[in-house]
Coordinates of N, CA and C in Angstrom, one line a residue:
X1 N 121.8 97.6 68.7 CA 122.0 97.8 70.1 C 121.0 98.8 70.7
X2 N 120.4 98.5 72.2 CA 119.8 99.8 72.5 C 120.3 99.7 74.1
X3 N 120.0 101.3 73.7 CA 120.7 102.2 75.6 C 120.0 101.4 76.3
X4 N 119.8 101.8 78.3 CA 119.1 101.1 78.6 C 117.7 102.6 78.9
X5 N 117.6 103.4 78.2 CA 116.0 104.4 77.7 C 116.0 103.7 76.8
X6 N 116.3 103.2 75.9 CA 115.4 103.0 74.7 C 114.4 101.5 75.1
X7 N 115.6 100.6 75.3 CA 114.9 99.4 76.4 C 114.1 99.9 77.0
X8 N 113.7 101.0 78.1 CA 113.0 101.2 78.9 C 111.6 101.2 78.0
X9 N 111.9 102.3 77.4 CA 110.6 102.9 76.6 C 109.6 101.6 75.9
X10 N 110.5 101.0 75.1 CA 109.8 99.9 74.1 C 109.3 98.8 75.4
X11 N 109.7 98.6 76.3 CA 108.7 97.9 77.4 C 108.0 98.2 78.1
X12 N 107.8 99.4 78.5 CA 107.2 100.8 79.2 C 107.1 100.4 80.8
X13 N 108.6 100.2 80.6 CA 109.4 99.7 82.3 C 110.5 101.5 82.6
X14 N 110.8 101.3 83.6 CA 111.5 102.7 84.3 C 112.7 102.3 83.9
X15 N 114.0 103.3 84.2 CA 115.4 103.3 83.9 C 115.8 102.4 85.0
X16 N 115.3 102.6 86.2 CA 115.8 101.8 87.4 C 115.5 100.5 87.5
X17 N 114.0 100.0 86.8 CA 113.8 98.4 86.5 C 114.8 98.4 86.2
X18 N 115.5 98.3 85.1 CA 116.3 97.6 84.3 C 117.5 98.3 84.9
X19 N 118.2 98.8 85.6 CA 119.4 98.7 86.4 C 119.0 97.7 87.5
X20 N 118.1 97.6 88.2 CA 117.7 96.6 88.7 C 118.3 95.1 88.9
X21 N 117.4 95.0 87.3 CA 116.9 93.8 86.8 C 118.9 93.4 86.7
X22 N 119.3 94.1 86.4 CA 121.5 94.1 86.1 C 121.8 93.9 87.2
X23 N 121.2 94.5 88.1 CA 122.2 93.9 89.7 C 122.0 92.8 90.3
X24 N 120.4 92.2 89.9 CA 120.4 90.7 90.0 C 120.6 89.8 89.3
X25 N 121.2 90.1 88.4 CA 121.9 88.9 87.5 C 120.7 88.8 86.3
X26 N 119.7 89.4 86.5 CA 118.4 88.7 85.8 C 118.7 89.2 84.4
X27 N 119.4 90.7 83.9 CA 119.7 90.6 82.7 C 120.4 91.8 82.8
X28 N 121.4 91.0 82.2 CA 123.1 91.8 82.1 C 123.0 92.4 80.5
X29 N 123.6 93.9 80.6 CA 123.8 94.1 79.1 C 124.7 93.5 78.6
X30 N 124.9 93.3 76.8 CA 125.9 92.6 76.7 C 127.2 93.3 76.4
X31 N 127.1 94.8 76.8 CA 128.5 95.8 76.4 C 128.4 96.8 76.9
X32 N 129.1 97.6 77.2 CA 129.3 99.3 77.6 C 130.1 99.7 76.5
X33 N 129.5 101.1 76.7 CA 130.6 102.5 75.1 C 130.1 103.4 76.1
X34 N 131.0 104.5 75.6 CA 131.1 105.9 76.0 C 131.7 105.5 77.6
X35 N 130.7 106.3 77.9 CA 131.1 106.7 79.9 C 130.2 105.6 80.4
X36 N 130.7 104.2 80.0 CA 130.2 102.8 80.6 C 129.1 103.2 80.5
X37 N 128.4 103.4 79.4 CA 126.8 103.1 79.3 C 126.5 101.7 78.4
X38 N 125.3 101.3 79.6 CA 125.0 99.6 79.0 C 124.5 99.8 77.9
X39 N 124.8 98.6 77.2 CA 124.1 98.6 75.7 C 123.2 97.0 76.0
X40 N 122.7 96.9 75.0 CA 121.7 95.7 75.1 C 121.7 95.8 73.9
X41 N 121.8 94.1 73.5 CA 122.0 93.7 72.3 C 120.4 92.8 72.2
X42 N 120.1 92.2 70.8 CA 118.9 92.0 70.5 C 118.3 90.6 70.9
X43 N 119.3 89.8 71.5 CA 119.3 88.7 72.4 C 118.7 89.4 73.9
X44 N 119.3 90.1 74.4 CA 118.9 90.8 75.4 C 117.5 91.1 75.5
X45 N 117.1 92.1 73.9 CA 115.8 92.5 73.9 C 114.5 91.5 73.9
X46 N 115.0 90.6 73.6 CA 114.2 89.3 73.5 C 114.1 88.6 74.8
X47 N 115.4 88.6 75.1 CA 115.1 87.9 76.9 C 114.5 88.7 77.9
X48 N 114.2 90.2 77.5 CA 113.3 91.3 78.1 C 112.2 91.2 78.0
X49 N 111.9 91.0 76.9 CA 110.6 90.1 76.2 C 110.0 89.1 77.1
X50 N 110.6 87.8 77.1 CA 110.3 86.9 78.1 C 110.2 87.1 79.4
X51 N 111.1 88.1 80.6 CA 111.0 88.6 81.8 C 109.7 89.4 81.6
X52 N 108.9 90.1 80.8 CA 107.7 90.6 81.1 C 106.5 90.1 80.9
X53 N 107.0 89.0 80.1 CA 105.7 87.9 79.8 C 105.5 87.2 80.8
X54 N 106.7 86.7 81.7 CA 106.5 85.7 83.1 C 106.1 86.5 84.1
X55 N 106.6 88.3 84.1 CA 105.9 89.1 85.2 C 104.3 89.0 85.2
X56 N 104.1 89.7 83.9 CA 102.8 89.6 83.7 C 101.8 88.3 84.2
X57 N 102.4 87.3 84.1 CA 101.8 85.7 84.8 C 101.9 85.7 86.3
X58 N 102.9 86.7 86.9 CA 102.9 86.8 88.2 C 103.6 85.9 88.7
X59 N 104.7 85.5 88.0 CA 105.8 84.8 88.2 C 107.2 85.6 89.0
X60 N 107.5 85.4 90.0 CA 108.6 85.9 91.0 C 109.8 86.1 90.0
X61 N 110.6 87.7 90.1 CA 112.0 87.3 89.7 C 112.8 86.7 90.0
X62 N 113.1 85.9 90.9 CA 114.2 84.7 91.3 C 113.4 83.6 90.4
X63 N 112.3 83.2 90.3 CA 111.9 82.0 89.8 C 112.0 82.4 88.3
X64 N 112.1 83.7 87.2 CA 111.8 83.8 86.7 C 113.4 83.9 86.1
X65 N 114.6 84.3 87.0 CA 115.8 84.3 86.9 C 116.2 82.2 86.4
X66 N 115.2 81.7 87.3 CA 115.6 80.2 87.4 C 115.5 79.6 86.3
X67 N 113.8 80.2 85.4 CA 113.5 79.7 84.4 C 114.3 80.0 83.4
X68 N 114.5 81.2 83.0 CA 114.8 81.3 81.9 C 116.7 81.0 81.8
X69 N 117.0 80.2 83.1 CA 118.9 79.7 82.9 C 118.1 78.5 83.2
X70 N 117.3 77.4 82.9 CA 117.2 75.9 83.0 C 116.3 75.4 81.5
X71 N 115.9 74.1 81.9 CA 115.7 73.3 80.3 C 113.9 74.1 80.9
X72 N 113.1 73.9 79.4 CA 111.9 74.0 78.9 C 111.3 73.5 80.0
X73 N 111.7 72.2 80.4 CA 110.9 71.3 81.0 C 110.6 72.2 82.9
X74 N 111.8 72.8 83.3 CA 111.9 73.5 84.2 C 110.9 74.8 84.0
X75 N 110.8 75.3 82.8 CA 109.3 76.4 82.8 C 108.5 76.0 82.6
X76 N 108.0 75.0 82.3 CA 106.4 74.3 82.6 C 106.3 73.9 84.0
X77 N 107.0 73.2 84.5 CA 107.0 73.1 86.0 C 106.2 74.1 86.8
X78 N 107.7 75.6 86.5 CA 106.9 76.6 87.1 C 105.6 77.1 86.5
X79 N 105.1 77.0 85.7 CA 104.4 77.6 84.8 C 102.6 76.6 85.3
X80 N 102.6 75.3 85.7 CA 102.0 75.3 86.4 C 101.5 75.4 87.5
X81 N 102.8 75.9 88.4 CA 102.4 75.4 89.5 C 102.2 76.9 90.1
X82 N 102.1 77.9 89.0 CA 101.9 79.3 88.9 C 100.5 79.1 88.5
X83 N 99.9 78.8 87.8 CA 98.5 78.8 87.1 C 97.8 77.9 88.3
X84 N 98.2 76.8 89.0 CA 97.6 76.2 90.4 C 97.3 77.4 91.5
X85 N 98.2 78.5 91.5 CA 98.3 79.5 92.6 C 97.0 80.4 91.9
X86 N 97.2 80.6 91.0 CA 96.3 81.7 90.2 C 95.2 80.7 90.5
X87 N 94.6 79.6 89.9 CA 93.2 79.2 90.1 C 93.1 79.0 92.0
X88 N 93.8 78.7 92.7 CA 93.3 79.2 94.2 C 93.0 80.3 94.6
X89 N 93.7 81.4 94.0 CA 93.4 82.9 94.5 C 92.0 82.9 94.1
X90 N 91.6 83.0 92.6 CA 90.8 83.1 91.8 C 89.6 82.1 92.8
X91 N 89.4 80.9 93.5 CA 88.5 80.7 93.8 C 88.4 81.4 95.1
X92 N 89.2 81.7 95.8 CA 89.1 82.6 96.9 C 88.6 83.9 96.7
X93 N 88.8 84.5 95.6 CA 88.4 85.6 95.2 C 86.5 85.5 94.8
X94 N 86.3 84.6 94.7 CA 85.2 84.3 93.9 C 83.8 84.3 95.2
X95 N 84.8 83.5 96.1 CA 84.2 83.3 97.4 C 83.7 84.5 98.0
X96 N 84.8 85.2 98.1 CA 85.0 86.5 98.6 C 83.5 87.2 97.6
X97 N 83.6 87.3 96.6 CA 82.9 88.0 96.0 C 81.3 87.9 96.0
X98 N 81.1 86.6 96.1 CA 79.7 86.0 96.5 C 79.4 86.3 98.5
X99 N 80.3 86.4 99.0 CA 79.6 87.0 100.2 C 79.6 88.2 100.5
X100 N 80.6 88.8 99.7 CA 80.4 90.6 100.1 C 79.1 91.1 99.7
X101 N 78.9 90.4 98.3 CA 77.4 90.7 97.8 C 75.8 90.4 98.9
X102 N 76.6 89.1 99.1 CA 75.1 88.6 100.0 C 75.4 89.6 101.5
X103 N 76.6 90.1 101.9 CA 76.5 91.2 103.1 C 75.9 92.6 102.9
X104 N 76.6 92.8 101.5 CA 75.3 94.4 101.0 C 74.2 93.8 101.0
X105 N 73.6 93.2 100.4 CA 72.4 92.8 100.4 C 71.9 92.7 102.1
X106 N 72.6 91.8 103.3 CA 71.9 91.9 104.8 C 72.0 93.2 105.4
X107 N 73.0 94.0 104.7 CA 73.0 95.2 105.4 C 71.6 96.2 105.0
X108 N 71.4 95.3 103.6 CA 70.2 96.4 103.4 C 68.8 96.0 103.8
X109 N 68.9 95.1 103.9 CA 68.0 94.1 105.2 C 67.8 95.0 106.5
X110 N 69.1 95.1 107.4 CA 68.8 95.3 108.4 C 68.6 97.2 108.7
X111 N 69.1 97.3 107.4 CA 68.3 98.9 107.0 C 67.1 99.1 107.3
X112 N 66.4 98.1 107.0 CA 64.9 97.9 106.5 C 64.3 97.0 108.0
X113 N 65.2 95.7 108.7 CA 64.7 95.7 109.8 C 64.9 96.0 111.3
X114 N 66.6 96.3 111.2 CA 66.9 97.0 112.0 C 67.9 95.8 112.9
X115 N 68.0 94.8 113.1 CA 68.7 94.0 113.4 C 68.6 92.5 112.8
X116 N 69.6 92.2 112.1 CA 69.9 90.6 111.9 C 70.2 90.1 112.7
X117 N 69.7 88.8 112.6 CA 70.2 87.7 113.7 C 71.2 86.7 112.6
X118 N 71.8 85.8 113.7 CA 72.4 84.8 112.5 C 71.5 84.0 111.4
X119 N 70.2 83.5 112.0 CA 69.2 83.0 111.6 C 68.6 83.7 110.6
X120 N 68.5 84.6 110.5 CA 68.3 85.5 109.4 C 69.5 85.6 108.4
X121 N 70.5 85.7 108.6 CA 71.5 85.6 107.5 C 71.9 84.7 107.0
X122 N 71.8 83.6 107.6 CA 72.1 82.1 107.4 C 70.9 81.5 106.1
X123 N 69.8 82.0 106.2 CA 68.0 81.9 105.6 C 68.6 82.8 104.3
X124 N 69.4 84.0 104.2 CA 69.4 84.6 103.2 C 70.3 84.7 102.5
X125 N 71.3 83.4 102.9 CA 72.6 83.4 102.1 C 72.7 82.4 101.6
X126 N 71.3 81.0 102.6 CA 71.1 79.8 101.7 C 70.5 80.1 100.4
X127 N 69.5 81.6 100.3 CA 68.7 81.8 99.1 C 69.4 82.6 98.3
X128 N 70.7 82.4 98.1 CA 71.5 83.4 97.3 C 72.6 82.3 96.6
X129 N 72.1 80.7 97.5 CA 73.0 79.8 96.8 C 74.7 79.5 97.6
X130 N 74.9 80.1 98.5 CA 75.8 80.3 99.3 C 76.0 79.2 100.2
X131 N 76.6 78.3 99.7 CA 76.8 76.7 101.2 C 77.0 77.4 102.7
X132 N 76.6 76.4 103.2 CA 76.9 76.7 104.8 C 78.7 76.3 105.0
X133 N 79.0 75.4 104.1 CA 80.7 74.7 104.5 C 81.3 76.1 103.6
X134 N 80.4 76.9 102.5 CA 81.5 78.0 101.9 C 81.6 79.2 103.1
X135 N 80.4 79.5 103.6 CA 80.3 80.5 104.6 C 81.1 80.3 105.9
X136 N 81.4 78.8 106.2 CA 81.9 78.7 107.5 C 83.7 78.9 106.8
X137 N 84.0 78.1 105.6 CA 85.2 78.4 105.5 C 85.9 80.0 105.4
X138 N 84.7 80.8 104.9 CA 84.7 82.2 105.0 C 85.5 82.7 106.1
X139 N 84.1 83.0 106.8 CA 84.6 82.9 108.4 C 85.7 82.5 109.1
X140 N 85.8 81.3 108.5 CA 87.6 81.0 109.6 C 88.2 81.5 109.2
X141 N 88.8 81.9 107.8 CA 90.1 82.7 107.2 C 89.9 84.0 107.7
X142 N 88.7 84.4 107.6 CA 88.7 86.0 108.6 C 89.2 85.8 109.6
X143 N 89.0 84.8 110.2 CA 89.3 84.7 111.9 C 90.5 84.6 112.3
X144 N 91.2 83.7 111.2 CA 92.5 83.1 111.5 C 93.6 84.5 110.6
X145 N 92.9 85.1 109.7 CA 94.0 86.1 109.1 C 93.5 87.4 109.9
X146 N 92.8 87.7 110.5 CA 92.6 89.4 110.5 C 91.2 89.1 112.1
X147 N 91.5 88.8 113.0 CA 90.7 88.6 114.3 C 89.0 89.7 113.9
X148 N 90.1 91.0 114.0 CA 89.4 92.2 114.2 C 88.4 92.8 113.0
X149 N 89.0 92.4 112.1 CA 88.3 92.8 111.1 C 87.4 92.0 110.6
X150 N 87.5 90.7 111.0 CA 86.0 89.8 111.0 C 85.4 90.1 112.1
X151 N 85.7 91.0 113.4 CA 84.5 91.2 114.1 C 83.6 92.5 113.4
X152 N 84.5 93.7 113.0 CA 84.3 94.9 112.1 C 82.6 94.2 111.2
X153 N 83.3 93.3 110.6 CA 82.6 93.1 109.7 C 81.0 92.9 109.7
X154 N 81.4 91.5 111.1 CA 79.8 91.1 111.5 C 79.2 92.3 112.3
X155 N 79.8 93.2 112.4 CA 79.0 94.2 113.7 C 78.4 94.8 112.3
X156 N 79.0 95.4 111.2 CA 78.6 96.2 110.2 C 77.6 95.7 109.3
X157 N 77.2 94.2 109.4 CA 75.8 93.7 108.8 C 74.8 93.6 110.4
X158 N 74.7 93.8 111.4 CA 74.1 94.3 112.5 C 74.0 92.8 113.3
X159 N 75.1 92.1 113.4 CA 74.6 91.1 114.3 C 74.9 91.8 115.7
X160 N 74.2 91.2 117.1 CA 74.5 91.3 117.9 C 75.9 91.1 118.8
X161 N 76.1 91.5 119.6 CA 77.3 90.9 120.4 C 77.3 89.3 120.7
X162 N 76.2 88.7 121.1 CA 76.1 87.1 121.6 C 76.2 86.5 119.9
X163 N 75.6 87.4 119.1 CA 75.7 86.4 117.6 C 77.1 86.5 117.3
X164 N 77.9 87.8 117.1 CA 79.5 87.7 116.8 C 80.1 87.1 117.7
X165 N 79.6 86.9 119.2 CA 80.5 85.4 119.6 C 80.5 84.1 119.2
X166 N 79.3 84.2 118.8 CA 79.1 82.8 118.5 C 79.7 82.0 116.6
X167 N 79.3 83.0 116.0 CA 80.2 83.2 114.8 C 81.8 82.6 114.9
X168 N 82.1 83.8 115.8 CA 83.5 83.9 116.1 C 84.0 82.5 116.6
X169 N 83.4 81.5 117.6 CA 83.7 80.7 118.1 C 83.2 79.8 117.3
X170 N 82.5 79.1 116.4 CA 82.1 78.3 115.6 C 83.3 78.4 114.6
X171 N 83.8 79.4 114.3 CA 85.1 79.8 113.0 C 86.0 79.0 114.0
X172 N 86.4 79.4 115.0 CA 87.5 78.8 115.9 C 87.8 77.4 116.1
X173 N 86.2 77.0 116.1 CA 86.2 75.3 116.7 C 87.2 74.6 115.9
X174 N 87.0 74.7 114.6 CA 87.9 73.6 113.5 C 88.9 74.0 113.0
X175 N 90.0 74.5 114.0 CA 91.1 74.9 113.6 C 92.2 74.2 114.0

């Protein structure tokens, strides 16, 4: 049997997860002794086991409460359709990563020339391999998630005011 510190320690989770984790149903000890202190039995330690291996996947406690009370077949379900989420972040992340690069890179351009145009960024982002349909989809999710901080952005690679309208409005058209 273990307290719920010892649980804590051997997962290197807090005393409060795991009171937590008890008030959602997600894992009940299986006894109290003394002055009602939970005990956890080795079934327990094992289904603790599993709740940190689906955290770690970035699997929700309610979904993770679902999985582990339904059949096998119910955690592959989620288990894909978790790893579907993970490869969309992951190409959004990817996206993201390939233009932040190509923006240090114009910023240090317009270091050196002192103003970009779109024409100029558009010429240096096709030579970095960068599609025009990845760059425009860029653009819209700035637009459509955070207005201001896609204007932030284009001012801080040196476009003009007439080019961040234009930007701006080209993101807008296909929405």
């Amino acid at each position: 049997m273990y307290s719920v510190g010892q649980l804590a320690k051997r997962f290197g989770l807090s005393r409060s997860t795991l009171l937590y984790y008890d008030s959602i149903g997600l894992l009940t000890p299986s006894g109290r002794v003394g002055a009602n202190y939970r005990q956890y039995s080795e079934e327990d330690y094992q289904r603790l086991g599993r709740i940190c291996n689906y955290r770690a996947a970035g699997i929700s406690l309610q979904a993770i409460k679902q999985i582990l009370d339904s059949s096998s077949a119910d955690m592959i379900g989620y288990l894909e359709k978790r790893l579907s989420e993970t490869n969309s972040e992951i190409e959004h992340l990817r996206k993201q990563q390939c233009y932040i690069v190509a923006l240090m890179q114009a910023s240090r351009i317009r270091q050196d020339l002192g103003v970009v145009t779109i024409a100029d960024l558009d010429l240096y982002l096709d030579g970095l391999g960068i599609e025009a349909a990845t760059r425009h989809e860029f653009h819209q999710e700035m637009e459509r998630d955070d207005p201001d901080r896609h204007r932030s952005l284009l001012e801080s690679i040196g476009l003009s005011d007439t080019d961040i309208a234009q930007v701006k409005a080209r993101s807008q058209a296909d929405k």
